[in-house]
Amino acid sequence: MQIFRAHVLCCAGTGCTSSKSLQIIDEFEKHIKDNHIDDEVKVIKTGCFGLCAEGPIVVIYPEGTMYVRVAPEDVKEIVEEHLVKGRTVSRLLAGHHDAEAISQSLDDVDFFSRQKRIALRNCGVINPESIDEYIARDGYVALAKVLTEMTPQQAIDVVTASGLRGRGGAGFPAGRKWQFAANSKGDIKYVCCNADEGDPGAFMDRSILEGDPHSVIEAMTIAGYAIGANHGFIYIRAEYPIAVQRLNIAIKQAKEYGLIGDRIFDTDFSFSLEIRLGAGAFVCGEETALMTSIEGKRGEPRVRPPFPAVKGLFGKPTILNNVETYANIPVIFTHGPEWFNTIGTEKSKGTKVFAVGGKIMNTGLVEIPMGTTLREIVYDIGGGIPNGKKFKAAQTGGPSGGCIPAEHLDTPIDYDSLARIGSMMGSGGLIVMDEDNCMVDIAKFFLEFTVDESCGKCPPCRIGTKRMLEILEKITNGKGEDGDIEKLEELAKSISKSALCGLGQTAPNPVLSTLRYFRHEYEAHIYDKKCPAGVCKAMLQYKINPDKCIGCSLCSRKCPVEAISGERKKPYVIDQSMCTKCGVCMETCKFAAIYKG
Amino acid sequence: MKSIQELEQIRNRMRDQMAKRENSDGYRIVVGMATCGIAAGARPVMRTLIDELKLRNKADVPVTMTGCIGVCRLEPIVEVFSADGQKTTYVKMDENKAKRVVAEHIVNGNVCTDLTIGAAENQTK
Ligand SMILES: Cc1cc2nc3c(=O)[nH]c(=O)nc-3n(C[C@H](O)[C@H](O)[C@H](O)COP(=O)(O)O)c2cc1C
């Protein structure tokens, strides 16, 4: 049997023959012969493709390219272009008509077009495993410029002038931190990157490392030159295997190109980089605990001062910056600090990446200029709250942060405005809550997290947060008493004053900020034994409204504990002593006769 | 790396290559392969794309990966760049949809409008 490289299928159904398909077949045979490919290409007459309106139709295999409305005059081009040269004739392709009104590209969607991507500039754009693609987008140009044209002090001055502040939580000016470390005397210094990313729900740093690892490597090398360090560590949690893998590939490529290693760009500056895996303890994101962990010891914090810039890793002057902080550095050098200064607010320059989650339409990762209001994030970019519910609050700063209630929706998001209203920028988690969220329950959630993650070194954090959690559990179980709020406030105050590290010092924040804006919810739990949002099960009863119940018996059949009984066609009742408050009855009722109260 | 010139050479060579890629008559496919994409099933989608392209004699269409673009809820995301630089973003992809994109979009130049981000957004509205 003869094997053909390509098959030309030409419709010889009635519809197409009436529009000259037989003539087209003749033309194909003729031109195929003329081009001497008649032993490679076979023309086949087929039946109707069912697309007669677009006929005559020609399909070429193996690709399966479908040409429509082919005229005998087109055949020569198809043979010469497609069959001989292997190029499709796009003007004859099926569906080559006007694009429809639906936005087909991400760039046209509101969620995307309203963002400003600086730290995420390459994420989702380049191949993270190709150093060449990073270089094509001006990668390592900043490093070249710094090493060959600038003194270390000039490099620090650029970072200082940019106004860049740390993106890991506290917002400390990056330039100032570098200056401290540069001023510290010592022949050995270290540059560290905090990729521990412990906030529940946050994944900005992971995305940067997975999508653009070279930006962090380049920035750390610049930092090394600026402060006089020749060695760097990236501390990343082992739960990020893909990020670790891409970082390893990126470090290897940078080494091969000599962009890290000895005598970079033929200067006297050498820099090497290592990865250290963390086991995923929240406290290891705290800078002193992180360094202790890199040293191979148990990841516990220590008292500051001395600050790491003076006495850090292995007792040497060290700087530690967050992944996103570093991701901003190369563009600050290529575009200039003045450019960076034009973005953001007076005291908070540039952009911030947020991992937006919770009760919001468009969950995901967004990068916005500082000063954007919460309203813009929630409604314009985030697409609002699903199911027509009302916005209640947004939580930023994770377990160290606080909530922003609806009355502050128009607060510009920057370090100082957020601190003023009792929340914090944090590392970038942003959880949106609607009317169905109980704020006492939220505070309890975060406190459970900190109690779990407390390293136990200092009593205020180890014991104090546990006592606070017990009070919250009491309140949400309907056993709250007069004086509980005051006890919470007192504990909060002393813990934040006396805990050893940031974990304990900020652990009471979620309680304090919910008390500040939603004290009435605490009071309703304690004095009325009611959970206004209907979340805390101990205080909630499912009831049947006898005026609406028609006695269909559906709920009683669905109830897993047979707590609902009644006579058909008459209102049913729920036996509260048996009810486990699973809510199935309310979901199944077709007449909205069941309510929580 | 010994000099800035060397870096610039790589940059220019790469830019040429990328420009050629963009000006060629071919398509280019990019698959989101961050944790979010992979967790949602980007690996089999990428494999299907490559296999399907081979099957249809379009193995010259480059399929590369990229990081997270931020709309993790719509992963796996596949972006098709056409010769004129036009980008089509396909969302919530699976293996069957990947086959369709190759057949309809890459081979026949027909955007699968119902699989694009616009269609997904309209649905949730
Ligand atoms: C309990 C605790 C956890 C922290 N976790 C992180 C973290 O996961 N990632 C991070 O970048 N910074 C974290 N920080 C902040 C770091 O201690 C440090 O301030 C930061 O890495 C400095 O970098 P920056 O100036 O670039 O923000 C944490 C702090 C505390 C107190």
XYZ file of N, CA and C in Angstrom, chain A residues 5 60-67 86-88 93-97 99-100 102-107 109-112 115 117 120 122-130 132-133 135-141 144-145 148-149 203 206-207 210-211 240-243 245-246 256-259 262-267 361-366, chain B residues 1-15 17-18 21 25 27-28 30 32-39 43 52 54-58 60 63-74 77 79 81 86-91 102-114 116-122 124-125:
486
model
N 1.903 11.367 2.368
C 2.286 12.330 3.388
C 1.087 13.171 3.811
N -7.405 19.360 4.868
C -6.118 18.732 4.591
C -5.585 18.059 5.850
N -5.295 16.765 5.722
C -4.730 16.002 6.830
C -3.260 15.766 6.564
N -2.427 15.515 7.573
C -2.770 15.135 8.950
C -3.200 16.275 9.868
N -2.972 17.536 9.499
C -3.301 18.583 10.464
C -4.793 18.703 10.697
N -5.567 18.443 9.626
C -7.003 18.653 9.750
C -7.402 20.091 9.480
N -6.564 20.804 8.737
C -6.876 22.192 8.402
C -8.133 22.260 7.538
N -9.035 23.135 7.913
C -10.264 23.233 7.143
C -10.332 24.562 6.387
N -10.333 24.453 5.064
C -10.500 25.654 4.241
C -11.945 25.744 3.790
N 4.222 23.971 3.375
C 3.779 23.688 4.743
C 3.238 24.896 5.485
N 2.769 25.914 4.735
C 2.219 27.092 5.406
C 0.716 27.173 5.152
N -0.051 27.375 6.213
C -1.500 27.466 6.003
C -1.851 28.762 5.279
N -9.145 30.109 5.939
C -9.457 29.258 7.084
C -10.894 29.442 7.538
N -11.435 28.378 8.101
C -12.797 28.437 8.612
C -12.882 29.484 9.706
N -13.974 30.197 9.729
C -14.213 31.144 10.813
C -13.246 32.297 10.833
N -12.771 32.691 9.687
C -11.855 33.815 9.654
C -12.630 35.132 9.641
N -13.751 35.128 10.321
C -14.544 36.359 10.347
C -14.258 37.163 11.609
N -13.892 38.957 15.090
C -13.924 38.445 16.452
C -15.222 38.879 17.123
N -15.709 38.065 18.008
C -16.953 38.416 18.667
C -16.708 39.402 19.797
N -17.157 39.265 22.939
C -16.651 38.780 24.218
C -15.147 39.031 24.292
N -14.687 39.459 25.463
C -13.250 39.675 25.567
C -12.556 38.318 25.595
N -11.665 38.143 24.661
C -11.019 36.846 24.545
C -9.699 36.799 25.275
N -9.181 37.969 25.607
C -7.884 37.986 26.242
C -7.999 38.528 27.654
N -7.144 37.999 28.500
C -7.086 38.403 29.896
C -6.896 39.912 30.029
N -6.124 40.478 29.108
C -5.799 41.891 29.221
C -7.023 42.788 29.161
N -9.938 42.104 30.543
C -10.838 41.883 31.668
C -10.506 42.884 32.771
N -11.562 43.441 33.408
C -11.386 44.451 34.457
C -10.398 44.023 35.534
N -10.519 42.778 35.917
C -9.682 42.243 36.985
C -8.217 42.518 36.695
N -7.865 42.465 35.439
C -6.473 42.569 35.056
C -6.081 43.980 34.657
N -4.945 46.618 37.237
C -3.781 46.397 38.084
C -2.557 47.113 37.525
N 1.361 46.093 37.388
C 2.236 44.981 37.731
C 3.712 45.361 37.651
N 5.146 41.764 39.934
C 4.686 40.596 39.178
C 4.916 40.770 37.679
N 6.869 39.907 35.435
C 7.196 38.783 34.548
C 6.359 37.539 34.819
N 5.571 37.584 35.896
C 4.811 36.395 36.270
C 3.687 36.158 35.272
N 3.654 34.977 34.734
C 2.632 34.677 33.745
C 2.988 35.230 32.382
N 4.202 35.763 32.243
C 4.615 36.328 30.960
C 5.801 35.565 30.390
N 6.814 35.324 31.253
C 7.994 34.627 30.741
C 7.999 33.178 31.210
N 8.857 32.421 30.605
C 9.084 31.058 31.060
C 10.076 31.125 32.213
N 9.633 30.764 33.417
C 10.494 30.942 34.593
C 11.739 30.053 34.573
N 11.743 29.070 33.713
C 12.910 28.193 33.669
C 13.887 28.595 32.574
N 13.672 29.772 31.992
C 14.580 30.233 30.946
C 15.200 31.563 31.340
N 17.221 33.173 29.595
C 17.250 34.016 28.398
C 15.992 34.878 28.287
N 14.854 34.301 28.640
C 13.629 35.102 28.559
C 13.654 36.228 29.593
N 16.372 37.694 30.625
C 17.330 38.676 30.098
C 16.691 39.496 28.971
N 15.877 38.828 28.156
C 15.227 39.549 27.058
C 14.343 40.662 27.593
N 13.828 40.494 28.785
C 13.007 41.537 29.388
C 13.835 42.372 30.357
N 15.037 42.696 29.954
C 15.945 43.568 30.694
C 16.437 42.982 32.003
N 16.376 41.663 32.119
C 16.887 41.043 33.325
C 18.394 41.173 33.414
N 18.891 41.318 34.594
C 20.314 41.443 34.929
C 20.969 42.713 34.385
N 20.176 43.586 33.772
C 20.719 44.873 33.340
C 21.023 45.725 34.570
N 24.229 44.586 36.124
C 25.371 45.045 35.338
C 25.656 46.515 35.620
N 24.585 47.299 35.647
C 24.732 48.724 35.878
C 25.328 48.998 37.263
N 29.110 47.767 37.505
C 30.129 48.406 36.687
C 30.098 49.936 36.752
N 28.972 50.501 37.183
C 28.910 51.966 37.160
C 28.747 52.612 38.515
N -0.118 33.891 49.101
C 0.762 33.151 48.195
C 1.445 34.056 47.168
N 5.207 32.965 46.791
C 5.307 31.723 46.027
C 5.160 32.007 44.535
N 4.193 32.861 44.201
C 3.970 33.163 42.790
C 5.172 33.830 42.153
N 7.896 31.223 41.723
C 7.565 30.255 40.683
C 7.535 30.892 39.298
N 7.218 32.167 39.249
C 7.035 32.806 37.948
C 8.211 33.644 37.496
N 6.749 24.431 49.409
C 6.709 25.085 48.100
C 7.654 24.356 47.126
N 7.381 23.097 46.818
C 8.364 22.327 46.031
C 8.613 22.897 44.636
N 7.572 23.454 44.020
C 7.767 23.963 42.660
C 8.637 25.216 42.678
N 8.369 26.070 43.665
C 9.186 27.273 43.788
C 10.646 26.886 44.050
N 12.152 24.123 43.200
C 12.724 23.551 41.987
C 13.118 24.650 40.992
N 12.227 25.624 40.802
C 12.532 26.696 39.843
C 13.683 27.565 40.322
N 25.907 29.424 35.585
C 26.495 29.094 34.288
C 26.821 30.349 33.484
N 25.959 31.332 33.591
C 26.190 32.581 32.871
C 27.171 33.489 33.605
N 27.578 33.079 34.800
C 28.484 33.924 35.566
C 27.818 35.163 36.125
N 26.492 35.105 36.302
C 25.790 36.262 36.861
C 25.759 36.198 38.380
N 32.043 33.918 40.906
C 33.250 34.718 41.121
C 33.392 35.828 40.084
N 33.867 36.966 40.551
C 34.222 38.093 39.681
C 33.144 38.368 38.628
N 31.968 38.710 39.130
C 30.833 38.961 38.247
C 31.099 40.201 37.394
N 30.834 40.116 36.122
C 31.101 41.193 35.151
C 32.550 41.672 35.228
N 33.422 40.717 35.544
C 34.845 41.024 35.583
C 35.211 42.062 36.643
N 34.375 42.176 37.656
C 34.708 43.087 38.754
C 35.291 42.257 39.885
N -16.078 37.823 44.356
C -16.235 37.151 43.072
C -14.896 36.691 42.504
N -13.991 37.670 42.304
C -12.724 37.340 41.661
C -11.639 37.131 42.698
N -11.508 35.914 43.172
C -10.394 35.669 44.068
C -9.138 35.587 43.213
N -8.008 35.810 43.814
C -6.773 35.706 43.039
C -5.721 36.657 43.540
N -4.721 36.863 42.702
C -3.576 37.672 43.064
C -3.672 39.007 42.340
N -3.649 40.106 43.077
C -3.721 41.400 42.410
C -2.587 42.298 42.876
N 29.872 35.569 33.025
C 29.578 36.827 32.307
C 30.707 37.808 32.570
N 31.317 38.259 31.493
C 32.480 39.125 31.676
C 32.130 40.597 31.473
N 31.115 40.863 30.679
C 30.873 42.271 30.367
C 29.404 42.537 30.070
N 29.089 43.828 30.100
C 27.724 44.228 29.764
C 27.417 43.867 28.316
N 28.442 43.972 27.462
C 28.233 43.656 26.044
C 27.741 42.219 25.884
N 28.344 41.343 26.685
C 27.945 39.949 26.589
C 26.470 39.782 26.947
N 26.051 40.488 28.005
C 24.654 40.442 28.424
C 23.762 40.983 27.324
N 24.230 42.073 26.730
C 23.419 42.681 25.661
C 23.296 41.772 24.459
N 24.374 41.043 24.183
C 24.309 40.087 23.073
C 23.210 39.058 23.300
N 23.203 38.513 24.515
C 22.168 37.518 24.824
C 20.795 38.154 24.699
N 20.689 39.377 25.214
C 19.390 40.039 25.190
C 18.921 40.245 23.746
N 19.847 40.737 22.913
C 19.451 41.014 21.534
C 19.126 39.739 20.767
N 19.953 38.709 21.000
C 19.694 37.447 20.312
C 18.311 36.929 20.710
N 18.030 37.019 22.004
C 16.762 36.503 22.517
C 15.602 37.329 21.989
N 15.817 38.651 21.935
C 14.740 39.512 21.441
C 14.458 39.212 19.972
N 14.951 36.403 18.534
C 14.261 35.126 18.495
C 12.785 35.292 18.818
N 12.517 36.120 19.860
C 11.135 36.306 20.264
C 10.370 37.077 19.201
N 9.597 34.793 16.464
C 8.515 33.936 16.896
C 7.186 34.667 16.751
N 4.421 32.936 10.889
C 2.991 32.775 10.649
C 2.383 31.843 11.688
N 1.597 30.035 15.556
C 1.070 30.362 16.863
C 2.102 30.017 17.923
N 1.817 30.463 19.133
C 2.660 30.165 20.270
C 1.709 29.928 21.433
N 1.155 29.237 25.594
C 1.765 29.355 26.907
C 0.798 28.778 27.942
N -0.031 28.150 32.019
C 0.268 28.580 33.385
C 0.643 27.383 34.232
N 1.881 27.361 34.710
C 2.358 26.180 35.446
C 2.903 26.566 36.807
N 2.191 27.416 37.524
C 2.546 27.640 38.923
C 1.775 26.610 39.746
N 1.944 26.666 41.056
C 1.261 25.699 41.915
C -0.242 25.672 41.635
N -0.831 26.871 41.484
C -2.277 26.931 41.267
C -2.658 26.204 39.983
N -1.899 26.427 38.918
C -2.201 25.797 37.641
C -2.017 24.295 37.705
N -0.903 23.876 38.271
C -0.593 22.450 38.337
C -1.640 21.723 39.194
N -2.011 22.358 40.304
C -3.006 21.733 41.179
C -4.336 21.570 40.448
N -0.725 20.070 34.076
C 0.239 19.135 33.480
C -0.394 18.290 32.377
N -1.243 16.493 20.844
C -2.232 16.806 19.819
C -1.587 17.591 18.670
N 1.480 17.349 17.771
C 2.300 16.393 17.037
C 1.423 15.614 16.057
N 0.306 15.169 16.585
C -0.627 14.370 15.808
C -1.088 15.122 14.564
N -1.202 16.409 14.701
C -1.731 17.196 13.601
C -0.616 17.908 12.836
N 0.583 17.376 12.982
C 1.695 17.904 12.195
C 1.993 19.367 12.506
N 1.727 19.767 13.733
C 1.959 21.156 14.110
C 2.968 21.210 15.251
N 5.724 22.202 15.382
C 6.566 23.397 15.410
C 5.945 24.526 16.229
N 5.172 25.236 22.729
C 4.355 25.237 23.944
C 5.306 25.473 25.104
N 5.165 26.607 25.791
C 6.053 26.882 26.920
C 5.224 27.105 28.168
N 5.920 27.138 29.302
C 5.182 27.353 30.538
C 5.469 28.736 31.078
N 4.616 29.162 31.982
C 4.854 30.430 32.632
C 4.311 30.354 34.047
N 4.493 31.448 34.811
C 4.076 31.451 36.206
C 2.617 31.820 36.387
N 2.312 32.277 37.593
C 0.921 32.569 37.973
C 0.544 33.959 37.509
N -0.584 34.055 36.863
C -1.017 35.353 36.346
C -2.001 36.010 37.307
N -2.404 35.280 38.335
C -3.227 35.894 39.373
C -4.684 35.491 39.382
N -5.168 34.893 38.299
C -6.573 34.459 38.303
C -6.641 32.958 38.568
N -6.118 32.592 39.713
C -5.956 31.180 40.042
C -7.277 30.418 39.998
N -8.379 31.135 40.242
C -9.672 30.435 40.273
C -10.059 29.936 38.891
N -9.419 30.432 37.833
C -9.776 30.013 36.479
C -8.746 29.060 35.867
N -4.948 27.708 32.917
C -5.075 28.749 31.917
C -4.091 28.478 30.778
N -2.776 30.277 27.139
C -2.857 31.459 26.300
C -2.280 31.145 24.919
N -1.017 32.840 21.487
C -0.595 34.068 20.820
C -0.567 33.799 19.336
N -1.825 38.884 18.795
C -3.103 38.823 19.491
C -3.095 37.676 20.504
N -3.613 37.971 21.696
C -3.597 36.945 22.737
C -5.003 36.466 23.041
N -5.179 35.172 23.082
C -6.451 34.605 23.503
C -6.217 33.840 24.790
N -7.028 34.140 25.809
C -6.856 33.482 27.099
C -7.950 32.439 27.306
N -7.554 31.180 27.332
C -8.501 30.098 27.604
C -8.421 29.722 29.073
N -9.577 29.498 29.688
C -9.581 29.229 31.120
C -10.253 27.898 31.434
N -6.511 22.985 19.926
C -5.566 22.669 18.861
C -6.312 22.538 17.533
N -7.402 21.777 17.546
C -8.114 21.531 16.298
C -8.733 22.802 15.738
N -9.426 23.533 16.588
C -10.190 24.661 16.067
C -9.357 25.927 15.937
N -8.549 26.211 16.961
C -7.829 27.477 16.945
C -6.511 27.365 16.171
N -5.678 26.411 16.567
C -4.346 26.326 15.966
C -4.436 25.850 14.514
N -5.215 24.817 14.270
C -5.263 24.279 12.918
C -6.166 25.126 12.019
N -7.318 25.511 12.567
C -8.288 26.178 11.700
C -8.466 27.674 11.956
N -7.673 28.215 12.845
C -7.726 29.652 13.048
C -9.019 30.169 13.629
N -9.705 29.297 14.325
C -11.013 29.633 14.869
C -10.938 29.742 16.372
N -11.102 30.923 16.926
C -11.042 31.050 18.385
C -12.211 30.294 19.015
N -11.942 29.486 20.000
C -13.026 28.786 20.708
C -13.603 29.758 21.728
N -14.452 30.618 21.266
C -14.926 31.719 22.105
C -15.528 31.237 23.423
N -16.206 30.117 23.372
C -16.879 29.663 24.591
C -15.911 29.220 25.680
N -13.075 30.991 26.358
C -12.209 32.112 26.722
C -12.612 32.707 28.062
N -11.736 33.556 28.562
C -11.981 34.182 29.857
C -13.248 35.033 29.818
N -13.497 35.654 28.677
C -14.690 36.491 28.550
C -15.950 35.687 28.767
N -15.984 34.494 28.174
C -17.158 33.650 28.320
C -17.321 33.228 29.776
N -16.203 32.883 30.422
C -16.262 32.458 31.823
C -16.752 33.592 32.705
N -16.298 34.813 32.407
C -16.696 35.961 33.210
C -18.180 36.249 33.028
N -18.655 36.134 31.778
C -20.063 36.399 31.517
C -20.954 35.418 32.256
N -20.443 34.002 35.144
C -20.580 34.234 36.578
C -21.373 35.503 36.863
N -21.622 36.304 35.839
C -22.326 37.567 36.082
C -23.812 37.358 36.281
